[in-house]
Coordinates of C-alpha atoms in Angstrom, one line a residue:
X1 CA 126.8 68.6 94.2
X2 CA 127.4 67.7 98.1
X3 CA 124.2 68.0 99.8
X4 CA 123.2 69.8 103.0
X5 CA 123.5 66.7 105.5
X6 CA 127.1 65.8 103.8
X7 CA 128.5 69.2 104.0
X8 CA 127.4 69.5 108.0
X9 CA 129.1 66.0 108.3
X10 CA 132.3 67.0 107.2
X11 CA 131.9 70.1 109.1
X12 CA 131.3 67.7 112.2
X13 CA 134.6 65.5 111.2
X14 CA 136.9 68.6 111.5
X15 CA 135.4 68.8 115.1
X16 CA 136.5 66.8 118.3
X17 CA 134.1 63.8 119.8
X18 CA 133.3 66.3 122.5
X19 CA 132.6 69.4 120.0
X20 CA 130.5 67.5 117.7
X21 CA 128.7 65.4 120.1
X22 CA 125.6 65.9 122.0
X23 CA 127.1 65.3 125.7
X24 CA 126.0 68.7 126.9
X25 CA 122.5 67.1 127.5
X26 CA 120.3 70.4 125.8
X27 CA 118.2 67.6 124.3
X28 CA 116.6 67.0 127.6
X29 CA 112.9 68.4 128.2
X30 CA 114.6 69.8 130.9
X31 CA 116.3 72.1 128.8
X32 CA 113.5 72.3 125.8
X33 CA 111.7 73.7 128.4
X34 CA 114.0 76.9 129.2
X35 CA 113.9 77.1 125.6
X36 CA 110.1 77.9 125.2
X37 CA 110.1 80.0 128.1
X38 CA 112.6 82.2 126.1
X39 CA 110.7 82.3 122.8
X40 CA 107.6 83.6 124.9
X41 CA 108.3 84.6 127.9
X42 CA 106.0 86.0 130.7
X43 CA 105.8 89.9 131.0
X44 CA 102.4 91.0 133.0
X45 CA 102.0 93.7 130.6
X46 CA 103.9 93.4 127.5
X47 CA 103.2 89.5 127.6
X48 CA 100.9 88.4 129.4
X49 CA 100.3 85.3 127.7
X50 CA 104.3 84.4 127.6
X51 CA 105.3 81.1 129.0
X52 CA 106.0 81.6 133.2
X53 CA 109.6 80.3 134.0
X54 CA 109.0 77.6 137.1
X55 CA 112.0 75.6 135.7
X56 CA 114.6 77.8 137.5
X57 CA 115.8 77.7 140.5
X58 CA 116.5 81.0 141.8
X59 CA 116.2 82.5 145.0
X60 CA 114.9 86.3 143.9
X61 CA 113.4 86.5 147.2
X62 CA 115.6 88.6 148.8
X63 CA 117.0 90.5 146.2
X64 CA 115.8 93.7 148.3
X65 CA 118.5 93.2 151.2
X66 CA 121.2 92.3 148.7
X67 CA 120.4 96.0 147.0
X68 CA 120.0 97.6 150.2
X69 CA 123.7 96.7 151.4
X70 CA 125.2 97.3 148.2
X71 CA 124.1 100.9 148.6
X72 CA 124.9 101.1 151.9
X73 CA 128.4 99.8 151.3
X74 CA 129.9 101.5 148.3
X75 CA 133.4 100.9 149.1
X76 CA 133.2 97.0 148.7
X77 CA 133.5 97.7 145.1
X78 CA 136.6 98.9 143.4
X79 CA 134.3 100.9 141.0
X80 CA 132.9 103.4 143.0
X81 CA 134.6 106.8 144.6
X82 CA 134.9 104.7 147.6
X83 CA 136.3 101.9 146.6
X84 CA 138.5 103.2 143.6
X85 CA 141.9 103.2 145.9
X86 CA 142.1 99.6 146.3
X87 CA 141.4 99.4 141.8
X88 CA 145.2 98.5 140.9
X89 CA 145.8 96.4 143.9
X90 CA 142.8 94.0 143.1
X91 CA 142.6 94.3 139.1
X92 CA 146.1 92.9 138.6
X93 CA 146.8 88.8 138.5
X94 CA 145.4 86.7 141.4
X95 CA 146.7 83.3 141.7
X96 CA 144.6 80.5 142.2
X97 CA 144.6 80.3 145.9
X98 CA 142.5 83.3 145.9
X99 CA 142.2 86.4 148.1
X100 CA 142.6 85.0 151.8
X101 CA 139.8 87.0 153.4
X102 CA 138.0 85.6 150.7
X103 CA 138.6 82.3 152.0
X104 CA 138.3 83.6 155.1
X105 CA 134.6 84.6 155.2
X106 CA 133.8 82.2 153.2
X107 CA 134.9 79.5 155.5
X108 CA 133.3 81.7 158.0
X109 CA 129.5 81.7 155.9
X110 CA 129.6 77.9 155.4
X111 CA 129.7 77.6 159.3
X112 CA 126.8 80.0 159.9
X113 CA 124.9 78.2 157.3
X114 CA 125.2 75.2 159.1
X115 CA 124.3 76.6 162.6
X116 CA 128.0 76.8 163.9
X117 CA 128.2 72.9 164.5
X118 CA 131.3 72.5 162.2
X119 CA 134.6 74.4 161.5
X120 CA 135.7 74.5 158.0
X121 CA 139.1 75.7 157.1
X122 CA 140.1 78.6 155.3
X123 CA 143.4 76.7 153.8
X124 CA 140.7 74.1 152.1
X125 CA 138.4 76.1 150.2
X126 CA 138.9 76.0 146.8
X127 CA 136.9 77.9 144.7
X128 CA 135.6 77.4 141.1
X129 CA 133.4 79.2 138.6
X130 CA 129.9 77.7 140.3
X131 CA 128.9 74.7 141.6
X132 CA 129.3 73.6 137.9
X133 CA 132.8 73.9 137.7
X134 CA 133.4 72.6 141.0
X135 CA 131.3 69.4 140.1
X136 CA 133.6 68.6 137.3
X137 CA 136.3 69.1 138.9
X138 CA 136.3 66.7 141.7
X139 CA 135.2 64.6 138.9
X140 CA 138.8 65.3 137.0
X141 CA 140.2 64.7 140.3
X142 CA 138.6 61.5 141.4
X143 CA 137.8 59.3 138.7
X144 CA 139.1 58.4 134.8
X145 CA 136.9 58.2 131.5
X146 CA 134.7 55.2 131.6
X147 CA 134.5 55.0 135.8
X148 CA 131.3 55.5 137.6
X149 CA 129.5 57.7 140.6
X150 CA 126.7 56.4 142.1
X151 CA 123.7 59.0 141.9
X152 CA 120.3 58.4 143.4
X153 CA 117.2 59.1 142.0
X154 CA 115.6 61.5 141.0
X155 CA 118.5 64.2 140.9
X156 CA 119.6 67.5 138.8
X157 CA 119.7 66.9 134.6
X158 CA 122.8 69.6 135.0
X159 CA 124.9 66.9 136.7
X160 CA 124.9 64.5 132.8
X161 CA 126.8 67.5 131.7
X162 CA 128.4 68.7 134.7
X163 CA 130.0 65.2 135.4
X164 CA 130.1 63.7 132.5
X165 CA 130.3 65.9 129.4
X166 CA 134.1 66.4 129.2
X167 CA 135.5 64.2 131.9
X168 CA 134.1 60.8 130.2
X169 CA 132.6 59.4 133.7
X170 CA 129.3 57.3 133.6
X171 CA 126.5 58.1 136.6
X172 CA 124.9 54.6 138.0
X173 CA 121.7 55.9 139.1
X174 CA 120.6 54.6 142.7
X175 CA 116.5 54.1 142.3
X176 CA 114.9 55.7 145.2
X177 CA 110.8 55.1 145.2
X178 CA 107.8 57.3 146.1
X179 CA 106.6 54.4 148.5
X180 CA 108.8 56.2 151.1
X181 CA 109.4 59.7 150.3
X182 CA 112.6 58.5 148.0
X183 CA 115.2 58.0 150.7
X184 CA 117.9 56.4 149.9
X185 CA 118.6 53.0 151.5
X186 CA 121.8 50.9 151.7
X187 CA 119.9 48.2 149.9
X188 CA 119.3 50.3 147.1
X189 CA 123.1 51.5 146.7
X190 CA 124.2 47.9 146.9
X191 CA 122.5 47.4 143.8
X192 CA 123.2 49.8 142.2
X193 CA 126.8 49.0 143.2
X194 CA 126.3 45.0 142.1
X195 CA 125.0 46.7 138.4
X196 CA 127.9 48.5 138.3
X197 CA 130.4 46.0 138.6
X198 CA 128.5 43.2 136.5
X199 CA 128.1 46.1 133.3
X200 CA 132.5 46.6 133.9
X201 CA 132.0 50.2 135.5
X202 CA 134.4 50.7 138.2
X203 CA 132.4 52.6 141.0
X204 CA 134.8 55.5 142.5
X205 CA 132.3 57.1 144.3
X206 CA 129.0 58.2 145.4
X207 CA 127.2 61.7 145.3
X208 CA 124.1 62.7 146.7
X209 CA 122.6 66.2 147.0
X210 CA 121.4 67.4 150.4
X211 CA 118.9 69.0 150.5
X212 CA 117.5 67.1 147.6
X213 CA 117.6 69.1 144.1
X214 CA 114.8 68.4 143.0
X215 CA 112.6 66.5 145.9
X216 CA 113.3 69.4 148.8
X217 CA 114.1 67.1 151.6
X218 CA 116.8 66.9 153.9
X219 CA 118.6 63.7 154.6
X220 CA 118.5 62.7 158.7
X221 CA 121.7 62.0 160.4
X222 CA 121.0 58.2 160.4
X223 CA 120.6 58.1 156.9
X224 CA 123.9 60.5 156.5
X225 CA 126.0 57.7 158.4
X226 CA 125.1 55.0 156.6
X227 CA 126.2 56.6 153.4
X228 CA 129.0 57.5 154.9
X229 CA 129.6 54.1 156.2
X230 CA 128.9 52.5 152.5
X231 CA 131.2 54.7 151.4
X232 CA 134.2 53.7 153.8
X233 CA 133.5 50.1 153.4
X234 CA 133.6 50.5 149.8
X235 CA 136.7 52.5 149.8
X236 CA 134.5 55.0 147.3
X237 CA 134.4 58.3 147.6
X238 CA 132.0 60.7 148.7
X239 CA 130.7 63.6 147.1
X240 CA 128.4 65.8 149.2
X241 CA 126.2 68.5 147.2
X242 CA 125.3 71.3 149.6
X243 CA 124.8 74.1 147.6
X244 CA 121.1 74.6 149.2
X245 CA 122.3 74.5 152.9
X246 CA 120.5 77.2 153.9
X247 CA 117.1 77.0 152.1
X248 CA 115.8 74.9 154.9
X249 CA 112.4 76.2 156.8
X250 CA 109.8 75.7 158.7
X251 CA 110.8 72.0 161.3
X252 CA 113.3 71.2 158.5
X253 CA 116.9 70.6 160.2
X254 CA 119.8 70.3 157.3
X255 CA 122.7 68.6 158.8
X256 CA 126.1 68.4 157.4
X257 CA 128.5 65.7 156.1
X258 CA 131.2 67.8 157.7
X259 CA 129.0 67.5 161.5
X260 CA 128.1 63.3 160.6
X261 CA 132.1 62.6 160.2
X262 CA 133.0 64.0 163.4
X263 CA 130.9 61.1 164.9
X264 CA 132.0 58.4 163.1
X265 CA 135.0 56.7 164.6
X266 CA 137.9 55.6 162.2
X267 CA 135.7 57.4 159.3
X268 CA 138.9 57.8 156.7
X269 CA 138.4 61.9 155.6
X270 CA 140.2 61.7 152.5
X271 CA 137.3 60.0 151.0
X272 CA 135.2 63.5 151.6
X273 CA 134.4 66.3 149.4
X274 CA 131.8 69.0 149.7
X275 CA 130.5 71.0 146.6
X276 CA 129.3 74.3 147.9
X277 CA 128.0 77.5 146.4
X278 CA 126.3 81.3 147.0
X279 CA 123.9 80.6 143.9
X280 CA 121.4 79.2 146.0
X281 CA 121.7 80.3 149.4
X282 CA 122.8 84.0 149.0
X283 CA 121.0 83.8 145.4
X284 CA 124.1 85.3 143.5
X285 CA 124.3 82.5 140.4
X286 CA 125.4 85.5 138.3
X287 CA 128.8 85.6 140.6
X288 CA 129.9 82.0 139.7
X289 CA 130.7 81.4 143.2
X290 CA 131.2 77.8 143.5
X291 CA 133.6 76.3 145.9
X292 CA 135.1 73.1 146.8
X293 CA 136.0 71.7 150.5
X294 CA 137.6 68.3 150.4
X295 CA 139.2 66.8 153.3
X296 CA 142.1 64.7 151.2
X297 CA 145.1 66.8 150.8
X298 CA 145.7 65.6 147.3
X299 CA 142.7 66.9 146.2
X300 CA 142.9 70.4 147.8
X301 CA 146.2 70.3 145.7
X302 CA 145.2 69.5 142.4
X303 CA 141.6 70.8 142.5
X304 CA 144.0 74.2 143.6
X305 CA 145.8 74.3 140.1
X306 CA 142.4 73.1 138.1
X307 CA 140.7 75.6 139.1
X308 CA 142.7 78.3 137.2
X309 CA 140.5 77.5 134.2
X310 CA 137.3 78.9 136.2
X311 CA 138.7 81.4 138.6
X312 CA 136.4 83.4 140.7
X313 CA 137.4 86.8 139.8
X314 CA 139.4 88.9 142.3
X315 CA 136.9 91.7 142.1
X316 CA 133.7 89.5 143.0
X317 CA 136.0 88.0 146.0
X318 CA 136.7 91.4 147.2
X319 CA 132.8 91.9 147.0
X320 CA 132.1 88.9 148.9
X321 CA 134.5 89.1 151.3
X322 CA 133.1 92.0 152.3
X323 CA 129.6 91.3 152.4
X324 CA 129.8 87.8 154.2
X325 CA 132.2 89.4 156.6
X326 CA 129.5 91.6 157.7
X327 CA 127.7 89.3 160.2
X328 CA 124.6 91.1 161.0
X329 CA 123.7 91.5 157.4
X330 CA 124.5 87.7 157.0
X331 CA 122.4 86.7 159.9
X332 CA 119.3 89.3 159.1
X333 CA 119.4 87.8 154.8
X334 CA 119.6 83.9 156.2
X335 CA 117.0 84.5 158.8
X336 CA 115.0 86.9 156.8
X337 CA 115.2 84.6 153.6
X338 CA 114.3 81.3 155.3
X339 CA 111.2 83.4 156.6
X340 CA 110.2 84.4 152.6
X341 CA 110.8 81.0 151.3
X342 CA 108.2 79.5 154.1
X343 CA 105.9 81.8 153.2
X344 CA 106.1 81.6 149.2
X345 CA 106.0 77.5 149.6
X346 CA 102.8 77.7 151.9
X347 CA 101.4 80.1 149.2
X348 CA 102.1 77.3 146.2
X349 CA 101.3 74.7 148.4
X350 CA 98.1 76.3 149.7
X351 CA 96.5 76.6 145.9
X352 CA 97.7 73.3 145.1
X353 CA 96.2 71.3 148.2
X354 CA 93.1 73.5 147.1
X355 CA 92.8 71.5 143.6
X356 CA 93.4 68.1 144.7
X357 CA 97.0 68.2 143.8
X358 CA 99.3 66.1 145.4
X359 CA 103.7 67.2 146.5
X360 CA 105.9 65.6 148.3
X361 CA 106.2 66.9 152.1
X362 CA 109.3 68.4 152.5
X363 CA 111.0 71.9 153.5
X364 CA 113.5 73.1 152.0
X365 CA 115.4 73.9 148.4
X366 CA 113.7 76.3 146.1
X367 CA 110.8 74.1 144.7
X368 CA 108.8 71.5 145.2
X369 CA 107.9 68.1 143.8
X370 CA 104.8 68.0 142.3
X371 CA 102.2 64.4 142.0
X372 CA 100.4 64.3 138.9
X373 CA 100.4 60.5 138.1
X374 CA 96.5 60.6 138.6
X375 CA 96.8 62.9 135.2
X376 CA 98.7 60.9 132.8
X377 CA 96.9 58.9 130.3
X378 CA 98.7 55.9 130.9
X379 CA 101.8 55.3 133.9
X380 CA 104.6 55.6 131.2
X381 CA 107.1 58.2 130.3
X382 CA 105.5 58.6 127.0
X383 CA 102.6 59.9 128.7
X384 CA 104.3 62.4 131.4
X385 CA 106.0 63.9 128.1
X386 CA 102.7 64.2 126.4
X387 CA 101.7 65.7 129.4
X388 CA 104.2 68.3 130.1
X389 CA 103.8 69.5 126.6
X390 CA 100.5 70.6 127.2
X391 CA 101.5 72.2 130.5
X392 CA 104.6 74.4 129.0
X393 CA 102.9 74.8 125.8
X394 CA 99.3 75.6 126.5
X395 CA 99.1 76.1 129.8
X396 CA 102.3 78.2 129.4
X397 CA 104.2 76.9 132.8
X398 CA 107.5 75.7 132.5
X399 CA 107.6 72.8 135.1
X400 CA 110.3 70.2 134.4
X401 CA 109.4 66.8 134.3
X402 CA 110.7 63.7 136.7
X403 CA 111.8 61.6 133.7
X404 CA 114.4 64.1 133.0
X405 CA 115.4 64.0 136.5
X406 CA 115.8 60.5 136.0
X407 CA 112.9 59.4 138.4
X408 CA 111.8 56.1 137.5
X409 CA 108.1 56.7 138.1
X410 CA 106.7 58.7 135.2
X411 CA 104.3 61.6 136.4
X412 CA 106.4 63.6 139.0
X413 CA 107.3 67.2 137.6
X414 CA 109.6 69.8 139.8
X415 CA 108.3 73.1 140.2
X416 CA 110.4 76.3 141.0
X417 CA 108.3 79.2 143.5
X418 CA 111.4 81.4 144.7
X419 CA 112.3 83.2 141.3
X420 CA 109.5 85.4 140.7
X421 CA 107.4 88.0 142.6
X422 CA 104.4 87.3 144.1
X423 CA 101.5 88.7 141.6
X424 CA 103.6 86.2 139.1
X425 CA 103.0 83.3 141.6
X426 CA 99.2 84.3 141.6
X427 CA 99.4 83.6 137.8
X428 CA 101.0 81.0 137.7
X429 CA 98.2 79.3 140.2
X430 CA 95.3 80.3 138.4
X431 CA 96.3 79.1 135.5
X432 CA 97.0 75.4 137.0
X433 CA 93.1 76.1 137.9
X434 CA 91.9 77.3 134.5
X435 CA 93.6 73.7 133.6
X436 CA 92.1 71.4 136.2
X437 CA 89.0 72.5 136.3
X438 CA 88.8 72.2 132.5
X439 CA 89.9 68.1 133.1
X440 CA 86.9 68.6 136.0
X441 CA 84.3 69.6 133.4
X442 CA 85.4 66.5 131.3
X443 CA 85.4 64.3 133.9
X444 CA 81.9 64.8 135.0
X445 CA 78.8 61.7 135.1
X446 CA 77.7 61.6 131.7
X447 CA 73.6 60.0 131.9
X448 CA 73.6 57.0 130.1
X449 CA 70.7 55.7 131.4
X450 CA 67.2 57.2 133.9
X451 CA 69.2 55.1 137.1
X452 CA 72.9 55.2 136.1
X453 CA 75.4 57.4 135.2
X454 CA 78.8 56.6 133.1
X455 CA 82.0 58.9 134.4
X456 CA 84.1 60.2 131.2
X457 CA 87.8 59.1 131.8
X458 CA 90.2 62.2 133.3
X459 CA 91.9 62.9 130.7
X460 CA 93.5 66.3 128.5
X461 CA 93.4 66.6 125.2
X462 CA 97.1 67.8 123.4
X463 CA 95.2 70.4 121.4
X464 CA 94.3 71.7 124.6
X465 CA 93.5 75.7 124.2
X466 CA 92.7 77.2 127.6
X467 CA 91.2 80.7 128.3
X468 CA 92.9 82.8 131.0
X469 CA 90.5 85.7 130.3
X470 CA 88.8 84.8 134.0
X471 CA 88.7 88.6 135.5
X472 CA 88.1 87.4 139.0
X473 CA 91.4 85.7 139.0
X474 CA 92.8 86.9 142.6
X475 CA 91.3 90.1 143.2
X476 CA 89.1 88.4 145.5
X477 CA 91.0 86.1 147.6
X478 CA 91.1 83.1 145.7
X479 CA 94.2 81.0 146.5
X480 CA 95.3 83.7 149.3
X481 CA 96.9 81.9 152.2
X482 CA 94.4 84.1 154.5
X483 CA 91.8 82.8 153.2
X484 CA 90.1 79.2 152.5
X485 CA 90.4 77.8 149.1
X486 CA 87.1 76.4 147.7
X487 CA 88.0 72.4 147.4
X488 CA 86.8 72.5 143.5
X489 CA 86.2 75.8 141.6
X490 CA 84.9 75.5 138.2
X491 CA 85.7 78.6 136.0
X492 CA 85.1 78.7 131.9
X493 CA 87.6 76.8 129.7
X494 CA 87.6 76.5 126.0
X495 CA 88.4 73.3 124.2

């Protein structure tokens, strides 16, 4: 009789390498996180224990605006009585280039979003089913199985299946260090460049993420130039991720590859793409907007007739076109949501600095980068996973830890403040107090002797079991940003 574990095997051998692999990457914590979130997830009333999702990031900030236009302008859609006249014209085939004043406002929306400095033109967008699909296919366009991008560190888990799932390319990651708020140096990519070579991975590019997914900074224009420069002297290509262009507040400036090239003399353009997309910026991930700006004609060519297998579709263009064509709307949700984002970051980072909790300083993107190295039990990896199983499965957060972002310093854990209302944010803080103040209990002089005292080491235990039952929670200012937060509040914990 064939067993259990022979018949799956077979199954497995009737299946391509890519079908039967595990390339997809959901054996990350980043994604074993989502998953416990939506076993148990957070509902104030109907579960109030559930896991909170701080893994995702969504910007639900402005979600009112987007409704209130979409009432106001019925006849962008072909499925109301306003719109219903343009139904046939629009629901029949679209080829790939895709509705032109699509394109058009498009075009139009990345040059707002980067304060009118650039022009971008409408006969080189090429738009793909998300930033995903866009990813993978300037990877299809630009490199073959076994070739290499340089990535620095820490960045997205999505882009080990994005870049390399189906299209066989390897990512060389380029270590960036806490030391100096992770930017990324030429000395650093030259390394990373050397290992490369030395391990027979032919580098055919680099791409970096700015703003940073997951650190929230913005990269200066210095720093934009000499990637640029590394790139042209390498004759490698580069790959700019942009897709949170417009999440910047407070001093934060985001400047563009697109503005950096037009000051660099003999910089050679067909080395240049941009990955763009409205998931982040207009918070519309549902649309699968994604969209592709390269400045090598080859590419706009090929990634052209790629993208048929991830079209956007012709009635979400319509939509779009629409809406992005309407430039006091546009103006009023940037400005409005850059306003909502500064406030909801000030409110995380406000509790946090109020427990001793340490983030990196930056202003912009949809989360921030939280410090708990002073936490772990030892400075390994091992220890930030113990760690962030206590957190997702006792505390019930769903933070995603640095190691699967592929940070080399273990205890560094990314956590997302734009996709949920604001009582859920309130939760979400007071149970990161039930927790620490639990390690502060623990941690407390123990007498040993009538003159000196012995201090407990800080550490949690994994059987953790923490009581959120605390009534006073936020009804009386605690943790509000108009109100001081008491340096170290002690509440009851059970162990």
């Amino acid at each position: 009789m064939v067993s259990l574990a022979t018949e799956k095997k077979q199954d497995l051998n009737l299946l391509s390498r890519i079908a039967s692999g595990d390339g997809h990457g959901e054996n990350s914590s980043y994604f074993e996180g989502w998953k416990a979130y939506e076993e148990n997830p957070f509902h104030p009333i109907d579960r109030p224990d559930g896991v909170i999702q701080m893994g995702l990031a969504e910007n639900q900030l402005c979600g009112d605006l987007m409704r209130k236009w979409v009432i106001e302008h019925p006849e962008a859609s072909i499925c109301t009585e306003q719109g219903v006249n343009q139904f046939s014209d629009i629901a029949i085939f679209q080829d790939y280039h895709g509705l032109p004043e699509f394109r058009q406002a498009v075009a139009k929306f990345m040059e707002k979003t980067r304060n009118n400095r650039v022009k971008f033109d409408p006969d080189r967008i090429v738009m793909s089913g998300g930033a995903t699909g866009a990813h993978e296919t300037v990877a299809f366009c630009l490199a073959n199985p076994g070739d290499g991008f340089l990535v620095p560190t820490p960045y997205y888990p999505g882009f080990d299946r994005d870049l390399r799932w189906r299209t066989g390319v390897n990512l060389v990651p380029v270590t960036c260090h806490s030391s100096d708020g992770f930017k990324i140096t030429v000395e650093a990519l030259e390394d990373a460049y050397e290992k490369a070579l030395l391990s027979n991975i032919p580098v055919k590019g680099l791409l970096m993420t700015n703003p940073s997914n997951p650190l929230g900074t913005t990269l200066d224009r210095e720093c934009l130039k000499s990637l640029v420069n590394f790139t042209n002297e390498k004759r490698i290509h580069l790959i700019a991720d942009e897709i949170y262009a417009a999440t910047t507040f407070g001093q934060s400036e985001f400047i563009s590859v697109a503005e950096v090239i037009e000051e660099i003399e003999d910089c050679n353009r067909d080395l240049i793409h941009i990955v763009y997309s409205l998931s982040k910026d207009m918070g519309l991930p549902g649309f699968r907007v994604g969209i592709i700006y390269s400045y090598n004609d080859r590419v706009v060519q090929i990634a052209r007739k790629m993208s048929s297998f991830g079209l956007v579709s012709s009635q979400t263009q319509r939509l779009i076109a629409k809406m992005l064509s309407d430039e006091d709307f546009v103006d009023e949700f940037i400005r409005e949501s850059k306003l909502r984002l500064a406030a909801r970051h000030k409110e995380l980072t406000t509790g946090l600095d109020g427990l001793g909790i340490g983030w990196l300083k930056a202003e912009a993107g949809l989360f921030l980068w939280m410090d708990l190295r002073n936490l772990l039990k030892t400075a390994t990896f091992d220890s930030e996973t113990e760690l962030w199983r206590v957190i997702v499965h006792q505390v019930k957060l769903n933070v995603s830890p640095g190691g699967s972002f592929h940070c080399h310093e273990p205890g560094w854990f990314r956590v997302c403040f734009a996709n949920m209302d604001h009582k859920t944010m309130e939760t979400a803080l007071e149970r990161i107090r039930v927790f620490t103040s639990q390690l502060e209990e623990e941690t407390k002089p123990v007498a040993a002797a009538p003159m000196m005292a012995k201090k407990k080491k800080k550490c949690w235990q994994s059987n953790l079991r923490l009581s959120f039952s605390d009534k006073r929670r936020f009804d009386d200012g605690f943790f509000s940003p108009h109100s001081p937060v008491p340096p170290s509040p002690l509440v009851r914990a059970q162990t």
